[in-house]
Structure formats: structure tokens, C-alpha cells
Short mmCIF file of N, CA and C in Angstrom, two decimals:
data_model
loop_
_atom_site.label_atom_id
_atom_site.label_comp_id
_atom_site.label_asym_id
_atom_site.label_seq_id
_atom_site.Cartn_x
_atom_site.Cartn_y
_atom_site.Cartn_z
N VAL A 44 197.53 32.23 140.46
CA VAL A 44 197.38 31.70 141.91
C VAL A 44 196.64 30.46 141.81
N GLN A 45 197.08 29.53 142.63
CA GLN A 45 196.63 28.23 142.72
C GLN A 45 196.55 27.68 144.28
N LEU A 46 195.37 27.20 144.69
CA LEU A 46 195.31 26.75 146.05
C LEU A 46 194.77 25.34 145.76
N GLN A 47 195.36 24.37 146.25
CA GLN A 47 194.93 22.91 146.16
C GLN A 47 194.60 22.28 147.43
N ALA A 48 193.34 22.00 147.64
CA ALA A 48 193.00 21.21 148.91
C ALA A 48 193.05 19.78 148.63
N SER A 49 193.45 19.01 149.52
CA SER A 49 193.43 17.56 149.40
C SER A 49 193.28 16.97 150.83
N GLY A 50 193.12 15.68 150.70
CA GLY A 50 193.15 14.85 152.07
C GLY A 50 191.77 14.38 152.54
N GLY A 51 190.68 14.72 151.89
CA GLY A 51 189.45 14.42 152.39
C GLY A 51 189.09 12.98 152.06
N GLY A 52 187.95 12.42 152.58
CA GLY A 52 187.68 11.03 152.38
C GLY A 52 186.54 10.67 153.26
N LEU A 53 186.38 9.46 153.34
CA LEU A 53 185.26 8.81 154.31
C LEU A 53 185.85 8.18 155.41
N VAL A 54 185.34 8.53 156.71
CA VAL A 54 185.91 8.11 157.83
C VAL A 54 184.71 7.81 158.82
N GLN A 55 184.94 6.90 159.82
CA GLN A 55 183.90 6.70 160.74
C GLN A 55 183.94 7.72 161.92
N THR A 56 182.86 7.88 162.66
CA THR A 56 182.75 8.78 163.71
C THR A 56 183.90 8.49 164.71
N GLY A 57 184.57 9.51 165.10
CA GLY A 57 185.63 9.31 165.92
C GLY A 57 186.95 9.34 165.27
N GLY A 58 186.94 9.02 164.02
CA GLY A 58 188.22 8.90 163.20
C GLY A 58 188.83 10.28 162.98
N SER A 59 189.94 10.26 162.20
CA SER A 59 190.79 11.44 161.94
C SER A 59 191.01 11.70 160.40
N LEU A 60 191.26 12.79 159.93
CA LEU A 60 191.71 13.14 158.60
C LEU A 60 192.71 14.33 158.69
N LYS A 61 193.51 14.37 157.73
CA LYS A 61 194.50 15.51 157.79
C LYS A 61 194.39 16.16 156.31
N LEU A 62 193.77 17.36 156.27
CA LEU A 62 193.60 18.03 154.98
C LEU A 62 194.79 18.87 154.78
N SER A 63 195.23 19.05 153.59
CA SER A 63 196.40 19.92 153.21
C SER A 63 195.86 20.98 152.12
N CYS A 64 196.55 22.11 152.21
CA CYS A 64 196.22 23.18 151.22
C CYS A 64 197.54 23.69 150.79
N ALA A 65 197.86 23.38 149.48
CA ALA A 65 199.15 23.79 148.87
C ALA A 65 198.87 25.00 148.08
N ALA A 66 199.71 26.09 148.30
CA ALA A 66 199.53 27.32 147.51
C ALA A 66 200.67 27.53 146.68
N SER A 67 200.42 28.17 145.50
CA SER A 67 201.42 28.64 144.58
C SER A 67 200.94 29.97 143.91
N GLY A 68 201.93 30.72 143.47
CA GLY A 68 201.56 31.99 142.80
C GLY A 68 201.32 33.19 143.56
N ILE A 69 201.62 33.00 144.99
CA ILE A 69 201.40 34.12 145.82
C ILE A 69 202.71 34.13 146.91
N ASN A 70 202.93 35.28 147.38
CA ASN A 70 203.91 35.32 148.43
C ASN A 70 203.24 34.70 149.67
N PHE A 71 203.59 33.56 150.01
CA PHE A 71 202.74 32.77 150.91
C PHE A 71 202.95 33.30 152.36
N ASP A 72 204.13 33.85 152.59
CA ASP A 72 204.44 34.43 153.88
C ASP A 72 203.42 35.57 154.24
N TYR A 73 202.87 36.17 153.31
CA TYR A 73 202.07 37.38 153.57
C TYR A 73 200.48 37.11 153.52
N TYR A 74 200.23 35.79 153.56
CA TYR A 74 198.86 35.40 153.44
C TYR A 74 198.36 34.64 154.55
N ALA A 75 197.26 34.93 155.18
CA ALA A 75 196.57 34.05 156.01
C ALA A 75 195.80 33.08 155.28
N ILE A 76 195.83 31.79 155.69
CA ILE A 76 195.16 30.67 155.18
C ILE A 76 194.01 30.26 155.99
N GLY A 77 192.86 30.24 155.37
CA GLY A 77 191.60 29.79 156.14
C GLY A 77 190.96 28.60 155.48
N TRP A 78 190.12 27.94 156.57
CA TRP A 78 189.43 26.62 155.92
C TRP A 78 187.92 27.03 156.24
N PHE A 79 187.09 26.80 155.15
CA PHE A 79 185.73 26.77 155.20
C PHE A 79 185.20 25.42 154.94
N ARG A 80 183.87 25.27 155.32
CA ARG A 80 183.24 24.04 154.82
C ARG A 80 181.76 24.54 154.47
N GLN A 81 181.17 23.66 153.65
CA GLN A 81 179.79 23.70 153.30
C GLN A 81 179.16 22.40 153.10
N ALA A 82 178.21 22.20 153.91
CA ALA A 82 177.39 21.00 153.92
C ALA A 82 176.19 21.28 152.95
N PRO A 83 175.68 20.10 152.38
CA PRO A 83 174.38 20.26 151.57
C PRO A 83 173.38 20.98 152.25
N GLY A 84 172.79 22.05 151.66
CA GLY A 84 171.62 22.76 152.18
C GLY A 84 172.00 23.79 153.17
N LYS A 85 173.37 23.85 153.58
CA LYS A 85 173.70 24.85 154.58
C LYS A 85 174.59 25.88 154.02
N GLU A 86 174.69 26.98 154.85
CA GLU A 86 175.54 28.08 154.41
C GLU A 86 177.11 27.76 154.61
N ARG A 87 177.82 28.38 153.92
CA ARG A 87 179.22 28.09 154.13
C ARG A 87 179.74 28.65 155.54
N GLU A 88 180.60 27.81 156.16
CA GLU A 88 180.97 28.18 157.47
C GLU A 88 182.55 28.34 157.57
N GLY A 89 182.98 29.34 158.26
CA GLY A 89 184.39 29.49 158.49
C GLY A 89 184.86 28.46 159.62
N VAL A 90 185.76 27.66 159.36
CA VAL A 90 186.12 26.51 160.29
C VAL A 90 187.38 26.94 161.06
N SER A 91 188.47 27.35 160.45
CA SER A 91 189.73 27.62 161.09
C SER A 91 190.55 28.48 160.17
N CYS A 92 191.56 29.06 160.80
CA CYS A 92 192.45 30.06 160.05
C CYS A 92 193.74 30.12 160.83
N ILE A 93 194.87 30.38 160.01
CA ILE A 93 196.22 30.65 160.65
C ILE A 93 196.70 31.82 159.85
N SER A 94 197.19 32.79 160.88
CA SER A 94 197.58 34.04 160.21
C SER A 94 199.03 34.02 159.62
N SER A 95 199.30 35.11 158.95
CA SER A 95 200.58 35.09 158.34
C SER A 95 201.69 35.69 159.12
N GLU A 96 201.37 36.56 160.01
CA GLU A 96 202.36 37.24 160.84
C GLU A 96 202.91 36.53 161.93
N ASP A 97 201.99 36.09 162.80
CA ASP A 97 202.51 35.36 164.04
C ASP A 97 202.12 33.97 164.09
N GLY A 98 201.42 33.40 163.20
CA GLY A 98 200.76 32.08 163.19
C GLY A 98 199.67 31.94 164.21
N SER A 99 199.15 33.06 164.57
CA SER A 99 197.98 32.93 165.55
C SER A 99 196.77 32.17 164.79
N THR A 100 195.93 31.47 165.46
CA THR A 100 195.01 30.54 164.91
C THR A 100 193.57 31.00 165.31
N TYR A 101 192.58 30.70 164.55
CA TYR A 101 191.18 30.84 164.90
C TYR A 101 190.50 29.46 164.63
N TYR A 102 189.57 29.11 165.41
CA TYR A 102 188.75 27.96 165.37
C TYR A 102 187.22 28.33 165.60
N THR A 103 186.33 27.86 164.86
CA THR A 103 184.95 28.09 165.24
C THR A 103 184.64 27.15 166.38
N ASN A 104 183.70 27.44 167.24
CA ASN A 104 183.42 26.80 168.49
C ASN A 104 183.18 25.34 168.27
N ALA A 105 182.58 24.90 167.06
CA ALA A 105 182.21 23.53 166.88
C ALA A 105 183.45 22.60 166.74
N VAL A 106 184.57 23.07 166.40
CA VAL A 106 185.76 22.24 166.15
C VAL A 106 186.81 22.54 167.22
N LYS A 107 186.66 23.47 168.06
CA LYS A 107 187.74 23.82 169.07
C LYS A 107 187.95 22.54 169.93
N GLY A 108 189.30 22.12 170.11
CA GLY A 108 189.70 21.04 170.71
C GLY A 108 189.79 19.77 169.91
N ARG A 109 189.29 19.87 168.68
CA ARG A 109 189.31 18.64 167.87
C ARG A 109 190.22 18.92 166.63
N PHE A 110 190.17 20.05 166.11
CA PHE A 110 190.87 20.47 164.86
C PHE A 110 192.17 21.31 165.28
N THR A 111 193.23 21.12 164.56
CA THR A 111 194.38 21.80 164.65
C THR A 111 194.86 22.36 163.31
N VAL A 112 195.22 23.59 163.11
CA VAL A 112 195.72 24.16 161.88
C VAL A 112 197.17 24.52 162.04
N SER A 113 197.93 24.21 161.03
CA SER A 113 199.33 24.58 161.02
C SER A 113 199.80 24.97 159.61
N ARG A 114 201.00 25.47 159.64
CA ARG A 114 201.50 25.88 158.30
C ARG A 114 202.95 25.77 158.26
N ASP A 115 203.55 25.63 156.98
CA ASP A 115 204.89 25.55 156.75
C ASP A 115 205.20 26.46 155.58
N ASN A 116 205.93 27.54 155.87
CA ASN A 116 206.23 28.62 154.94
C ASN A 116 207.46 28.47 154.11
N ALA A 117 208.11 27.22 154.26
CA ALA A 117 209.35 26.94 153.56
C ALA A 117 208.93 27.03 151.96
N PRO A 118 209.89 27.55 151.20
CA PRO A 118 209.57 27.82 149.81
C PRO A 118 209.10 26.58 149.01
N ASN A 119 209.50 25.43 149.38
CA ASN A 119 209.27 24.19 148.73
C ASN A 119 207.95 23.57 149.39
N LYS A 120 207.49 24.14 150.35
CA LYS A 120 206.28 23.68 151.15
C LYS A 120 204.94 24.47 150.73
N ASN A 121 204.96 25.73 151.32
CA ASN A 121 203.88 26.66 151.14
C ASN A 121 202.51 26.00 151.29
N THR A 122 202.39 25.26 152.50
CA THR A 122 201.36 24.41 152.69
C THR A 122 200.71 24.69 154.10
N VAL A 123 199.46 24.50 154.24
CA VAL A 123 198.75 24.63 155.44
C VAL A 123 198.04 23.27 155.58
N TRP A 124 197.98 22.77 156.79
CA TRP A 124 197.30 21.61 157.20
C TRP A 124 196.12 21.75 158.19
N LEU A 125 195.11 20.98 158.11
CA LEU A 125 194.09 20.99 159.01
C LEU A 125 193.97 19.56 159.59
N GLN A 126 194.46 19.29 160.78
CA GLN A 126 194.36 18.03 161.37
C GLN A 126 193.02 17.99 162.10
N MET A 127 192.13 16.94 161.60
CA MET A 127 190.79 16.84 162.23
C MET A 127 190.71 15.54 162.95
N ASN A 128 190.40 15.57 164.31
CA ASN A 128 190.43 14.45 165.14
C ASN A 128 188.94 14.38 165.66
N LYS A 129 188.58 13.31 166.24
CA LYS A 129 187.21 13.00 166.71
C LYS A 129 186.21 13.48 165.93
N LEU A 130 186.27 13.13 164.71
CA LEU A 130 185.27 13.60 163.74
C LEU A 130 183.78 13.13 163.97
N LYS A 131 182.84 14.02 163.70
CA LYS A 131 181.49 13.66 163.89
C LYS A 131 180.73 13.69 162.59
N PRO A 132 179.56 13.18 162.52
CA PRO A 132 178.74 13.20 161.27
C PRO A 132 178.52 14.68 160.95
N GLU A 133 178.41 15.58 161.85
CA GLU A 133 178.06 17.00 161.57
C GLU A 133 179.20 17.70 160.85
N ASP A 134 180.40 17.09 160.85
CA ASP A 134 181.73 17.66 160.26
C ASP A 134 181.55 17.28 158.72
N THR A 135 180.61 16.55 158.25
CA THR A 135 180.51 16.13 156.93
C THR A 135 180.29 17.39 156.05
N ALA A 136 181.04 17.65 155.06
CA ALA A 136 180.95 18.82 154.19
C ALA A 136 182.08 18.88 153.15
N VAL A 137 181.92 19.67 152.25
CA VAL A 137 183.04 19.99 151.30
C VAL A 137 183.85 21.13 152.00
N TYR A 138 185.24 20.79 152.11
CA TYR A 138 186.08 21.68 152.77
C TYR A 138 186.98 22.39 151.73
N TYR A 139 187.04 23.76 151.91
CA TYR A 139 187.72 24.77 151.00
C TYR A 139 188.88 25.43 151.74
N CYS A 140 189.99 25.71 151.13
CA CYS A 140 190.88 26.64 151.66
C CYS A 140 191.02 27.93 150.90
N ALA A 141 191.33 28.95 151.53
CA ALA A 141 191.34 30.31 150.98
C ALA A 141 192.54 31.07 151.47
N ALA A 142 192.99 32.01 150.79
CA ALA A 142 194.20 32.83 151.11
C ALA A 142 193.69 34.26 151.13
N TYR A 143 194.11 34.98 152.25
CA TYR A 143 193.84 36.32 152.41
C TYR A 143 194.96 37.18 152.76
N ASN A 144 195.18 38.24 152.17
CA ASN A 144 196.45 38.88 152.38
C ASN A 144 196.48 39.39 153.89
N PHE A 145 197.68 39.80 154.37
CA PHE A 145 197.81 40.04 155.83
C PHE A 145 196.99 41.27 156.34
N LYS A 146 196.51 42.08 155.42
CA LYS A 146 195.68 43.10 156.00
C LYS A 146 194.31 42.62 156.35
N VAL A 147 193.84 41.64 155.58
CA VAL A 147 192.59 41.03 155.98
C VAL A 147 192.68 39.87 157.01
N GLY A 148 193.76 39.04 156.89
CA GLY A 148 194.04 38.14 157.93
C GLY A 148 192.93 37.04 158.00
N CYS A 149 192.59 36.66 159.25
CA CYS A 149 191.59 35.78 159.36
C CYS A 149 190.15 36.33 159.68
N THR A 150 189.91 37.63 159.41
CA THR A 150 188.73 38.18 159.74
C THR A 150 187.54 37.74 158.85
N VAL A 151 187.84 37.35 157.75
CA VAL A 151 186.80 36.67 156.90
C VAL A 151 186.31 35.40 157.49
N VAL A 152 187.19 34.58 157.85
CA VAL A 152 186.97 33.19 158.26
C VAL A 152 186.26 33.33 159.67
N ALA A 153 186.66 34.32 160.42
CA ALA A 153 186.01 34.43 161.76
C ALA A 153 184.71 35.27 161.75
N GLY A 154 184.21 35.47 160.50
CA GLY A 154 182.97 36.18 160.36
C GLY A 154 182.85 37.67 160.77
N ARG A 155 184.05 38.21 160.74
CA ARG A 155 184.08 39.75 161.25
C ARG A 155 184.35 40.60 159.97
N ASN A 156 184.15 40.08 158.85
CA ASN A 156 184.48 40.84 157.55
C ASN A 156 183.62 40.36 156.56
N ASN A 157 182.28 40.29 156.71
CA ASN A 157 181.35 39.54 155.73
C ASN A 157 181.31 40.34 154.45
N ASP A 158 181.62 41.60 154.37
CA ASP A 158 181.58 42.33 153.15
C ASP A 158 182.73 42.32 152.16
N TYR A 159 183.74 41.51 152.59
CA TYR A 159 184.96 41.40 151.79
C TYR A 159 184.74 40.19 150.85
N ASN A 160 185.00 40.48 149.55
CA ASN A 160 184.77 39.47 148.54
C ASN A 160 186.03 39.08 147.81
N GLY A 161 187.13 39.42 148.32
CA GLY A 161 188.45 39.13 147.86
C GLY A 161 189.01 37.75 148.27
N GLY A 162 190.25 37.69 148.12
CA GLY A 162 190.84 36.38 148.52
C GLY A 162 190.96 35.42 147.37
N PHE A 163 191.79 34.47 147.62
CA PHE A 163 191.95 33.35 146.46
C PHE A 163 191.44 31.93 147.23
N TRP A 164 190.72 31.24 146.32
CA TRP A 164 190.12 30.08 146.79
C TRP A 164 190.60 28.91 145.91
N GLY A 165 190.55 27.80 146.55
CA GLY A 165 190.78 26.57 145.93
C GLY A 165 189.68 25.65 145.76
N LYS A 166 189.75 24.65 145.01
CA LYS A 166 188.61 23.62 144.81
C LYS A 166 188.50 22.97 146.29
N GLY A 167 187.41 22.45 146.55
CA GLY A 167 187.20 21.73 147.74
C GLY A 167 187.46 20.32 147.73
N THR A 168 187.55 19.76 148.96
CA THR A 168 187.81 18.35 149.12
C THR A 168 186.63 17.80 150.06
N GLN A 169 186.08 16.67 149.63
CA GLN A 169 184.95 16.12 150.52
C GLN A 169 185.40 15.43 151.61
N VAL A 170 184.71 15.73 152.81
CA VAL A 170 185.00 14.93 154.06
C VAL A 170 183.52 14.36 154.35
N THR A 171 183.41 13.00 154.63
CA THR A 171 182.28 12.40 154.96
C THR A 171 182.62 11.68 156.12
N VAL A 172 181.78 11.76 157.21
CA VAL A 172 181.86 11.13 158.50
C VAL A 172 180.64 10.21 158.61
N SER A 173 180.93 9.00 158.71
CA SER A 173 179.64 8.01 158.88
C SER A 173 179.42 7.60 160.35
N SER A 174 178.12 7.60 160.53
CA SER A 174 177.73 7.30 161.95
C SER A 174 177.77 5.85 162.36
#
């Protein structure tokens, strides 16, 4: 199983970035894909998630109205995107994507399943927003 996050970079306040998470080795249709971020000295935070079944989405309050998550389940795509607009310095962090089977869904990302230690993780991508 491989998850590859990409698209991070350096952007000014108010700018935009689009992260992608490409998955392989899993039945992509049956997995919710979530985005987490971790800033230096801070705990990991669930940012956004898109479910496998109906494409329902979750956003943490800090990014609602600014970030949009989407997915393409086509066999040659198996990709989730996180469009990040109106970026703020507090969005600076390493962003990770993770895959959870349909039974778990977005519960971990939403902070409702903190005892769950499963899922598949990719390496992170750095997002830096300058003021």
C-alpha cells in the first residue's frame, strides 16, 4: 500500500495550493481519505476527509469555507485533492494523507475515534504560508 502526498510549497498569505494524495495497493473505492497536519510543537490535527460511500466531506472549523476536498475513483486516478484557498500563516504545517476503510470512514479525522490505530499513511508534504 502506498499513499503519496504532494503539492506543498511556500505561498504568501491569501494564496492557494492544491495538495494531491495518490493511492495504490488498496481498493480505493472502499476507503475514506483524510488529511491531517502537524505544525512544529503542536499535536497532529485532522483537517479534512472524504468518505468512500457517498463522497460526504468533513472539515475542521479552522478551514471551513477555505479548503475543499475531492476525489477521483477512476482506476487510473485513485487520487484525492485538497484545494486550499485564502491560506493563513497558521496553516503552515506538514500535511499528511491517510486511508481508512469504509467501516472507519472519517471518524478518525473528525476526532471521534481516537483509539483507532489502523489506516494507511503516506509521507507528508510541507506547506509554508508566509505573512
